[in-house]
Coordinates of C-alpha atoms and ligand atoms in Angstrom, one line a residue:
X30 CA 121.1 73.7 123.4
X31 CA 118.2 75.8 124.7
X32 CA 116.6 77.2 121.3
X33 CA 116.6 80.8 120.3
X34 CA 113.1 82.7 119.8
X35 CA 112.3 83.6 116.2
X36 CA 109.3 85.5 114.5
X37 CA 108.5 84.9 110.9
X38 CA 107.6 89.1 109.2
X39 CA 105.0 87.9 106.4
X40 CA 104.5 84.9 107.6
X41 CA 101.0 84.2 105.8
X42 CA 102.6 84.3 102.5
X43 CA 104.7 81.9 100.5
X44 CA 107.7 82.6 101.7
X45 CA 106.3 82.9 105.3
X46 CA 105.0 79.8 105.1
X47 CA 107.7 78.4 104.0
X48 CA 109.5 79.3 107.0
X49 CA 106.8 77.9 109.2
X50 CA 107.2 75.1 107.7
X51 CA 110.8 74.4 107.9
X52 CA 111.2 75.9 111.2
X53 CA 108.6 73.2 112.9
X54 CA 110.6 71.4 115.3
X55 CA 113.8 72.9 114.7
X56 CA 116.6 72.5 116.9
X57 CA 117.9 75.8 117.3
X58 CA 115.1 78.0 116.6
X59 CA 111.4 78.4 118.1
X60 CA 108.7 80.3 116.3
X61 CA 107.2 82.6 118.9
X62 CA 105.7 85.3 116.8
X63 CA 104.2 86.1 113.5
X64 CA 103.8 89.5 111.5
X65 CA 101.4 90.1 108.4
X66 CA 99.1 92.9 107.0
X67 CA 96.8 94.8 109.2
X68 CA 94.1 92.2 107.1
X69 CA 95.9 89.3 109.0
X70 CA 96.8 91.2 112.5
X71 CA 94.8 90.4 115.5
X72 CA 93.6 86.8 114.1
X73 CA 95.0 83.0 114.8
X74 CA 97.5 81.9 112.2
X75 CA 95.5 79.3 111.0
X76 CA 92.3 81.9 110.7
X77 CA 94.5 84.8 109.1
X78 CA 96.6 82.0 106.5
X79 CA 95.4 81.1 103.0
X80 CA 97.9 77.3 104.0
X81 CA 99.0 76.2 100.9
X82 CA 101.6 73.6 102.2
X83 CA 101.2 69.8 101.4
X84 CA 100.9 69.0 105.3
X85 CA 98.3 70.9 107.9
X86 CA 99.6 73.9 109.6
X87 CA 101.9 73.3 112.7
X88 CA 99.9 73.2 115.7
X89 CA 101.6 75.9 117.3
X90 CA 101.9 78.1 114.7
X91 CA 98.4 77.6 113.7
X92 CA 97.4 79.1 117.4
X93 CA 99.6 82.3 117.8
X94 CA 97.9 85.4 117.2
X95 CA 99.1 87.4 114.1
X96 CA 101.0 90.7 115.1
X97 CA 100.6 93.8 113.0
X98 CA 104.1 95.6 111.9
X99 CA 103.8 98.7 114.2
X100 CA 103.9 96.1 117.0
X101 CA 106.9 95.4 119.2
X102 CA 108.4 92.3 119.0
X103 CA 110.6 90.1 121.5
X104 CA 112.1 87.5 119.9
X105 CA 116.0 87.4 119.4
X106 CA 115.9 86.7 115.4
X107 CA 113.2 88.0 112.8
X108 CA 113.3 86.4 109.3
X109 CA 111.5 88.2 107.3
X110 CA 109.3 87.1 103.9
X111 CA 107.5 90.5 103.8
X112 CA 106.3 92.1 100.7
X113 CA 109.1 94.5 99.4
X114 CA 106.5 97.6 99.5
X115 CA 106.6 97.6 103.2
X116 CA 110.0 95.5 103.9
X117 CA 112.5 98.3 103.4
X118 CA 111.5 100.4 106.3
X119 CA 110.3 97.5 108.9
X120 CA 113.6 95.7 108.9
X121 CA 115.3 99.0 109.3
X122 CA 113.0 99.7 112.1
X123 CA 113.3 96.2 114.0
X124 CA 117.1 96.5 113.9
X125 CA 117.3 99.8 115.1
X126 CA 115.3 98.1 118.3
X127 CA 117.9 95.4 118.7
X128 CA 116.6 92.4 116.4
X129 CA 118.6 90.3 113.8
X130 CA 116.4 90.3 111.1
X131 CA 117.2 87.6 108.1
X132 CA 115.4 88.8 104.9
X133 CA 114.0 87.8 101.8
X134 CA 113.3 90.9 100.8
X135 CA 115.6 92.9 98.0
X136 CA 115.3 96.3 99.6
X137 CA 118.6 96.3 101.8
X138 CA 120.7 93.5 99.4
X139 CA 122.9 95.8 97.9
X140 CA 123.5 98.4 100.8
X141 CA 127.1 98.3 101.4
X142 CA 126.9 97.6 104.7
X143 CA 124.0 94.7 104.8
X144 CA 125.7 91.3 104.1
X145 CA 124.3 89.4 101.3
X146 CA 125.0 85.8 102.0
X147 CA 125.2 82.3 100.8
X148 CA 127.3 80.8 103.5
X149 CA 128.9 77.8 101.2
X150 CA 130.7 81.0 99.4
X151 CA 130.6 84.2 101.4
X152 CA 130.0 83.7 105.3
X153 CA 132.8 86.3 106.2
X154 CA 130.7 88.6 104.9
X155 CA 128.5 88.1 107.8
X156 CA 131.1 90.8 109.8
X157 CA 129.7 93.5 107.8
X158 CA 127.2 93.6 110.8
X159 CA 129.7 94.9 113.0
X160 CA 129.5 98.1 110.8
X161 CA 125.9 99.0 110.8
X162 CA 124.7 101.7 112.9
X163 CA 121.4 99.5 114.6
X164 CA 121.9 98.3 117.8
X165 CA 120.5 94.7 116.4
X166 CA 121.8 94.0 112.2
X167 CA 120.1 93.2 108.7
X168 CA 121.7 90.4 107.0
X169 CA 119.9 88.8 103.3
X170 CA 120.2 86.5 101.1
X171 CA 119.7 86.4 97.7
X172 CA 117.3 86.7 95.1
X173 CA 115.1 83.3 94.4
X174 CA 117.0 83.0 90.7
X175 CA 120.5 84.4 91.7
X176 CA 121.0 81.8 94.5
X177 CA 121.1 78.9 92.0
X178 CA 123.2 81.2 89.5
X179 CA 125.6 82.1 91.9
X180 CA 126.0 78.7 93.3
X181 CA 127.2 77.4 90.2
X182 CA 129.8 80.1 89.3
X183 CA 131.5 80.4 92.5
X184 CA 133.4 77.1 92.5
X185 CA 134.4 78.0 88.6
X186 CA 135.1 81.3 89.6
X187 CA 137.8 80.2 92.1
X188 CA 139.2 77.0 90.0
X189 CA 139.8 78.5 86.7
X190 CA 138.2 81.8 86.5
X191 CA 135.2 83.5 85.1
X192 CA 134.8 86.5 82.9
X193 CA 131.4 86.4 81.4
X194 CA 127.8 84.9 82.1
X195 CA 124.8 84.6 79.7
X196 CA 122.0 83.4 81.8
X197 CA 118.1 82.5 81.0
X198 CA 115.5 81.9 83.2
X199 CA 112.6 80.0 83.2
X200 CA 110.9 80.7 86.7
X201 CA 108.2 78.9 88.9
X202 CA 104.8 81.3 89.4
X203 CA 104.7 80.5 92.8
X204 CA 108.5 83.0 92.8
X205 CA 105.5 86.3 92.4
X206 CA 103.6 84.9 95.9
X207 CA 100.2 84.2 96.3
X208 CA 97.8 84.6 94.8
X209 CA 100.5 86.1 91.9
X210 CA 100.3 86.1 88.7
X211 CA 96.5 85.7 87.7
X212 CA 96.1 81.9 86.0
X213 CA 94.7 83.6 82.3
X214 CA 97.6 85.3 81.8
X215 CA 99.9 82.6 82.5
X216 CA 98.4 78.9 81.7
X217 CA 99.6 78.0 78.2
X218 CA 102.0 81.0 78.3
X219 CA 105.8 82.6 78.8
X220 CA 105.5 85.6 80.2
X221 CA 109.0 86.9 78.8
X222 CA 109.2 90.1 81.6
X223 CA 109.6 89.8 85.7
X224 CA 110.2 93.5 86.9
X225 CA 113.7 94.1 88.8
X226 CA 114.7 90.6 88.2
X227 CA 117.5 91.0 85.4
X228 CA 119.3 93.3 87.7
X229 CA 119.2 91.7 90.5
X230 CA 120.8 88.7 88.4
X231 CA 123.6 90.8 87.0
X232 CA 124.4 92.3 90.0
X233 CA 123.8 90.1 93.2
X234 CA 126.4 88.1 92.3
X235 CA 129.0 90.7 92.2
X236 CA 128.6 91.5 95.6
X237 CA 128.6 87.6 96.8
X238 CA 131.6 87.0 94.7
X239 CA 133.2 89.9 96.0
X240 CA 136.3 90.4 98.5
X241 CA 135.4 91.9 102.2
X242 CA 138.2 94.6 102.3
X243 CA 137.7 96.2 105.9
X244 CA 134.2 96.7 106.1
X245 CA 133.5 97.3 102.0
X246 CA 132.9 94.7 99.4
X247 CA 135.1 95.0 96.2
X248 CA 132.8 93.4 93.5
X249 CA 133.9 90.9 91.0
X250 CA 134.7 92.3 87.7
X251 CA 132.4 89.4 85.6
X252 CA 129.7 90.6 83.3
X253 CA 126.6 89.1 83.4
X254 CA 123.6 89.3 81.1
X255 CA 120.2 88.1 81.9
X256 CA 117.0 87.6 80.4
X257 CA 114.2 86.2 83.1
X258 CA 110.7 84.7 82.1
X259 CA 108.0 83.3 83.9
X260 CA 106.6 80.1 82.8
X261 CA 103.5 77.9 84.0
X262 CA 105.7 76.0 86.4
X263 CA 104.7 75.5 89.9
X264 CA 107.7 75.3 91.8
X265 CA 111.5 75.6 90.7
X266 CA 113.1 77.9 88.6
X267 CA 115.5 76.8 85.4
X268 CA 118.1 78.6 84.2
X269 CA 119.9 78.1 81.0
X270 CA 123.4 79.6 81.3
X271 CA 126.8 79.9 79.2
X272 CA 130.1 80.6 80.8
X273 CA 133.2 82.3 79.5
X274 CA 136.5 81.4 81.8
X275 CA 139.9 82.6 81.8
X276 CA 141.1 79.1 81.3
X277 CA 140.4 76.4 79.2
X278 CA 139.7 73.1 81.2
X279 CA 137.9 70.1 80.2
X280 CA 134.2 69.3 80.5
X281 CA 135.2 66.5 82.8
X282 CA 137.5 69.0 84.8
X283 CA 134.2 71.5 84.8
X284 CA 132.3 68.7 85.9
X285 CA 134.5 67.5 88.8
X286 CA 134.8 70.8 90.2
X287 CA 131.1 71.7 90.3
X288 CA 130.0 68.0 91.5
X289 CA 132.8 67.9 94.4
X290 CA 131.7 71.4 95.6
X291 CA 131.1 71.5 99.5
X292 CA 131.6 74.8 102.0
X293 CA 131.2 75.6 105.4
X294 CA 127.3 74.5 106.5
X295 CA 128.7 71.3 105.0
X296 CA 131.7 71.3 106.8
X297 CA 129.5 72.6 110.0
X298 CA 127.2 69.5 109.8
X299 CA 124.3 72.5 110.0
X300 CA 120.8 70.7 110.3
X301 CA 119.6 72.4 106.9
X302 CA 122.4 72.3 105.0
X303 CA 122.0 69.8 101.7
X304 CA 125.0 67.1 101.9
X305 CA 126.1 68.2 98.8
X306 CA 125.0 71.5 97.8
X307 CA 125.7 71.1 93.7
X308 CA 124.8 68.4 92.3
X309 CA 125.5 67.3 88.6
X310 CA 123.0 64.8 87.3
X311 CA 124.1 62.8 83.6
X312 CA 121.0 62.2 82.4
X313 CA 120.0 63.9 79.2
X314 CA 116.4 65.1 79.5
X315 CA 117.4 66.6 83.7
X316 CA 117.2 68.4 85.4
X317 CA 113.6 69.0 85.5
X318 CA 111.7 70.9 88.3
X319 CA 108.6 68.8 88.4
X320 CA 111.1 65.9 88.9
X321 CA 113.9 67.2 90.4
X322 CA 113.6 70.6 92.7
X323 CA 112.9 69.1 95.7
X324 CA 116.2 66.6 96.1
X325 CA 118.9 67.2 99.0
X326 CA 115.3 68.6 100.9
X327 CA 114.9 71.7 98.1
X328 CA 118.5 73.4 99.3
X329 CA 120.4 72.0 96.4
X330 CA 121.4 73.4 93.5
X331 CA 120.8 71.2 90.5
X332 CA 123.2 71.2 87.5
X333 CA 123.0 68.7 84.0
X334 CA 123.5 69.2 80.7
X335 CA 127.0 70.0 81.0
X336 CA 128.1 70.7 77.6
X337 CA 130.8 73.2 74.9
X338 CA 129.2 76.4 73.8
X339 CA 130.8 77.5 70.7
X340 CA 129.6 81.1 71.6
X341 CA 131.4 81.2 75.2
X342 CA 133.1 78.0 76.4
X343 CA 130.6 75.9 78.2
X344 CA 126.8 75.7 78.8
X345 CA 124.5 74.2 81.1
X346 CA 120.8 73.8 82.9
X347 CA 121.0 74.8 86.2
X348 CA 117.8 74.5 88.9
X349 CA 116.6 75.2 92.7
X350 CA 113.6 75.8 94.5
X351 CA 112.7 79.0 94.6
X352 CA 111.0 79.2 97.7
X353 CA 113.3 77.0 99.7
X354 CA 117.0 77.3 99.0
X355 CA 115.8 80.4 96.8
X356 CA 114.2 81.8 99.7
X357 CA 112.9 80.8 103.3
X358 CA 115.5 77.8 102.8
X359 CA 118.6 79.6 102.6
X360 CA 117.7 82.7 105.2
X361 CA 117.4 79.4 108.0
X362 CA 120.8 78.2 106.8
X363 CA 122.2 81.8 107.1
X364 CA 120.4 81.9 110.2
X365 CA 122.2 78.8 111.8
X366 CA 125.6 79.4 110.2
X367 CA 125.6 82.6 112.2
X368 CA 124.4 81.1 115.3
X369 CA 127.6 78.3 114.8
X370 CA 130.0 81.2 114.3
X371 CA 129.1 82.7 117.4
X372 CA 127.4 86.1 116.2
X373 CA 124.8 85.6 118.6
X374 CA 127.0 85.2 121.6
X375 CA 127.8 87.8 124.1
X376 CA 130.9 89.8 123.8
X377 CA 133.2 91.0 121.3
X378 CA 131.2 89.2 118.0
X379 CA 128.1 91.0 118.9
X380 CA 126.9 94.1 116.4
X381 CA 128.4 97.3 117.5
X382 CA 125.7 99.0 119.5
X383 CA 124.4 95.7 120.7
X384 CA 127.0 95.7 123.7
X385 CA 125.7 98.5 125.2
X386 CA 121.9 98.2 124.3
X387 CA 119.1 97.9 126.6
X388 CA 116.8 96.0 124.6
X389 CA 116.1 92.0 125.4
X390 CA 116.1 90.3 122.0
X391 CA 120.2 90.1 120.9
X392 CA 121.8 91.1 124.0
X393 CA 120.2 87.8 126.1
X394 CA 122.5 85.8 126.9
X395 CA 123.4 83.1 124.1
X396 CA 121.2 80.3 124.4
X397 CA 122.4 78.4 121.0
X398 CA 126.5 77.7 121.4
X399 CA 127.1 74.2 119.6
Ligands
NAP406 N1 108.2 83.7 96.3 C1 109.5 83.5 96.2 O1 109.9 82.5 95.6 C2 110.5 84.5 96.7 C3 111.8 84.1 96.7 C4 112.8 85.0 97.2 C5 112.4 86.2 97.8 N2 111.1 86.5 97.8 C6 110.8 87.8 98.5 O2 110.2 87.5 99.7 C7 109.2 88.5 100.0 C8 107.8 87.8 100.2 O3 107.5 87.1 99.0 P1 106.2 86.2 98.9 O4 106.3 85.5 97.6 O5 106.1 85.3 100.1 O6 105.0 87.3 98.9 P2 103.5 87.1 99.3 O7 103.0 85.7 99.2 O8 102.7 88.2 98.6 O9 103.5 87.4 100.9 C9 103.7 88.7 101.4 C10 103.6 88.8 102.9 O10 103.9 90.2 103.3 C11 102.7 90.6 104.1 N3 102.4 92.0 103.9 C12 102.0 92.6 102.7 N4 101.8 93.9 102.9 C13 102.1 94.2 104.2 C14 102.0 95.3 105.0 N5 101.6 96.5 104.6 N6 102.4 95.2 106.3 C15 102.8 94.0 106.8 N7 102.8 92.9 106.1 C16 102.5 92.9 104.8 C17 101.6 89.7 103.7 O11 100.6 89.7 104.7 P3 99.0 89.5 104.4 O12 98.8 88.0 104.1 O13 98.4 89.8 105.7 O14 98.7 90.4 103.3 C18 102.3 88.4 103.5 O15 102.5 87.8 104.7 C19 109.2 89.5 98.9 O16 110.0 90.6 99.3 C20 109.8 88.7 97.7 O17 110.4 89.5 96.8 C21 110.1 85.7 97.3

């Protein structure tokens, strides 16, 4: 399979780099360009990048020069990690040019035409492309705590029902980018407040869980409360969650279902997807994201202390890391589920106006079948 060209929007910060790093040697996907601030534009990666990784910056990547965001781009596929002041209007701009950009971002998750994706539970959402006006197509994923949330309703959802969620979280500092949130007022601390972050919780989900009716989501009808803090945890975010379903199984029923959990980029073989994307760990005391956030490769979603709730039925710990599957992690696997669906192919699964644009990036030929 001859690989696809990508850019990374934002790609000096943790997100971006993120992405760099799971896109090195990639099999369908090459990173060919980068996009920052006008601080970073016009110098190498490696010069422009405060690298924060736990291994050197990829060679190539560490030599292209930094783009600024008025630039034009070629590559077929942007995902973007850029900051949500400047994200909204950018990735309107390089789909209206032809581009498929993948975002991070929050700005288009809940337009009604932008697809809002976790492909083990929603990939037919994906066709809401075919109904945006751009000749290229804006697709996200999730926020970094609704991911994990989500992950673990859906397969309760569809078994047995669920009417109401009460969800804490406990997220990592590194989820407010670099340099964040400044070390005195959050070393020894809970910061009980993260801006935007309950709604997104209570409402994300909706949409995901939602049926595609023609080219309009009906949301799920589940409430959701949320209460988010920031802790002085690297990496990871915890949530602590009780469910209220329509029917009454057993623990070990509750159990089963969330542990033998498995959708398309599973069924797909995709070359990020975690073999099992739940899974349910016994032990007491886990999971813990110090110990735990980086098993199935950081694109798992980690579930223990499975247990009744007198309040609403059944409680539990849930955890993911926020900047892989909660992030650059889970725009790749969108990325590469659409690629194995045949989005990116010429003819009648391309975005509308991409059939009769001019511009190179999505209307190449397909160089990623397989
Ligand atoms: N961190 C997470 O766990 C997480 C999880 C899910 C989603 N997200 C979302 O992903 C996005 C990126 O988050 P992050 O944590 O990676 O933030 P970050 O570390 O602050 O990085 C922001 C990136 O945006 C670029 N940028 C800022 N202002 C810009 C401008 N005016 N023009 C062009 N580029 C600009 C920065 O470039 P310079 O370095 O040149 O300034 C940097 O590359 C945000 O929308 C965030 O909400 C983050």
């Amino acid at each position: 399979m001859e690989k696809i060209d990508v850019a990374v929007l934002g790609a000096t910060g943790t997100v971006g780099q993120k992405f760099i790093l799971l896109l090195q040697n990639h099999p369908y996907f090459e990173v060919r360009e980068l996009v920052a601030s006008e601080r970073s534009a016009g110098k190498s990666y490696a010069e422009a990048c405060n690298w924060k990784q736990d291994i050197p910056i990829p060679k190539n990547a560490g030599q292209l020069r930094v783009k600024g965001i008025e630039e034009d781009l070629k590559s077929r596929i942007l995902f973007s990690g850029l900051d949500s002041s400047v994200a909204g209007t950018a990735e309107t701009r390089y789909a209206e040019d032809g581009h498929l950009v993948i975002s991070n971002s929050s700005n288009h998750r809940m337009d009604p035409q932008v697809p809002l994706v976790i492909p083990e539970i929603n990939s037919e959402h994906f066709q809401l492309i075919y109904s945006q006006q751009h000749r290229g197509a804006i697709v996200t994923n999730p926020n970094c705590s609704t991911i994990f949330l989500t992950m673990a309703i859906a397969p309760l959802h569809r078994e047995f029902g669920v009417e109401a969620v009460n969800v804490t979280t406990l997220q990592a500092i590194s989820g407010a980018g670099h340099p964040g949130v400044p070390s005195l007022d959050i070393l020894g601390n809970v910061i009980p407040y993260i801006g935007g972050e309950e709604e997104k919780m209570e409402t994300e989900p909706l949409k995901i869980l939602g049926a595609l009716s023609g080219d309009v989501i009906e949301p799920v009808p589940i409430k959701i409360s949320a209460q988010c803090n920031r802790v002085p945890v690297y990496d990871g975010h915890t949530e602590t969650l009780s469910i209220k379903l329509t029917s009454n199984p057993s623990l070990a029923e509750v159990r089963r279902v969330l542990d033998g959990f498995s959708g398309l980029p599973q069924e797909l073989g995709l070359p990020s997807a975690p073999e099992k994307p739940i899974l349910v760990l016994d032990d007491p005391d886990r999971p813990q994201p110090a110990r735990d956030s980086w098993l199935e490769k950081g694109m798992a979603t980690i579930i223990g202390r499975l247990r009744p709730c007198p309040v609403l039925g059944i409680k539990m710990v849930i955890l993911g890391h926020n900047t892989v599957r909660g992030a650059a992690g889970a725009a790749i696997l969108n990325a590469e589920t659409m690629v194995r669906q045949g989005y990116l192919k010429n003819g009648d699964r391309l975005p509308k106006g991409q059939r009769r644009t001019r511009t190179p990036s999505l209307s190449e030929s397909d160089r990623a079948s397989g």
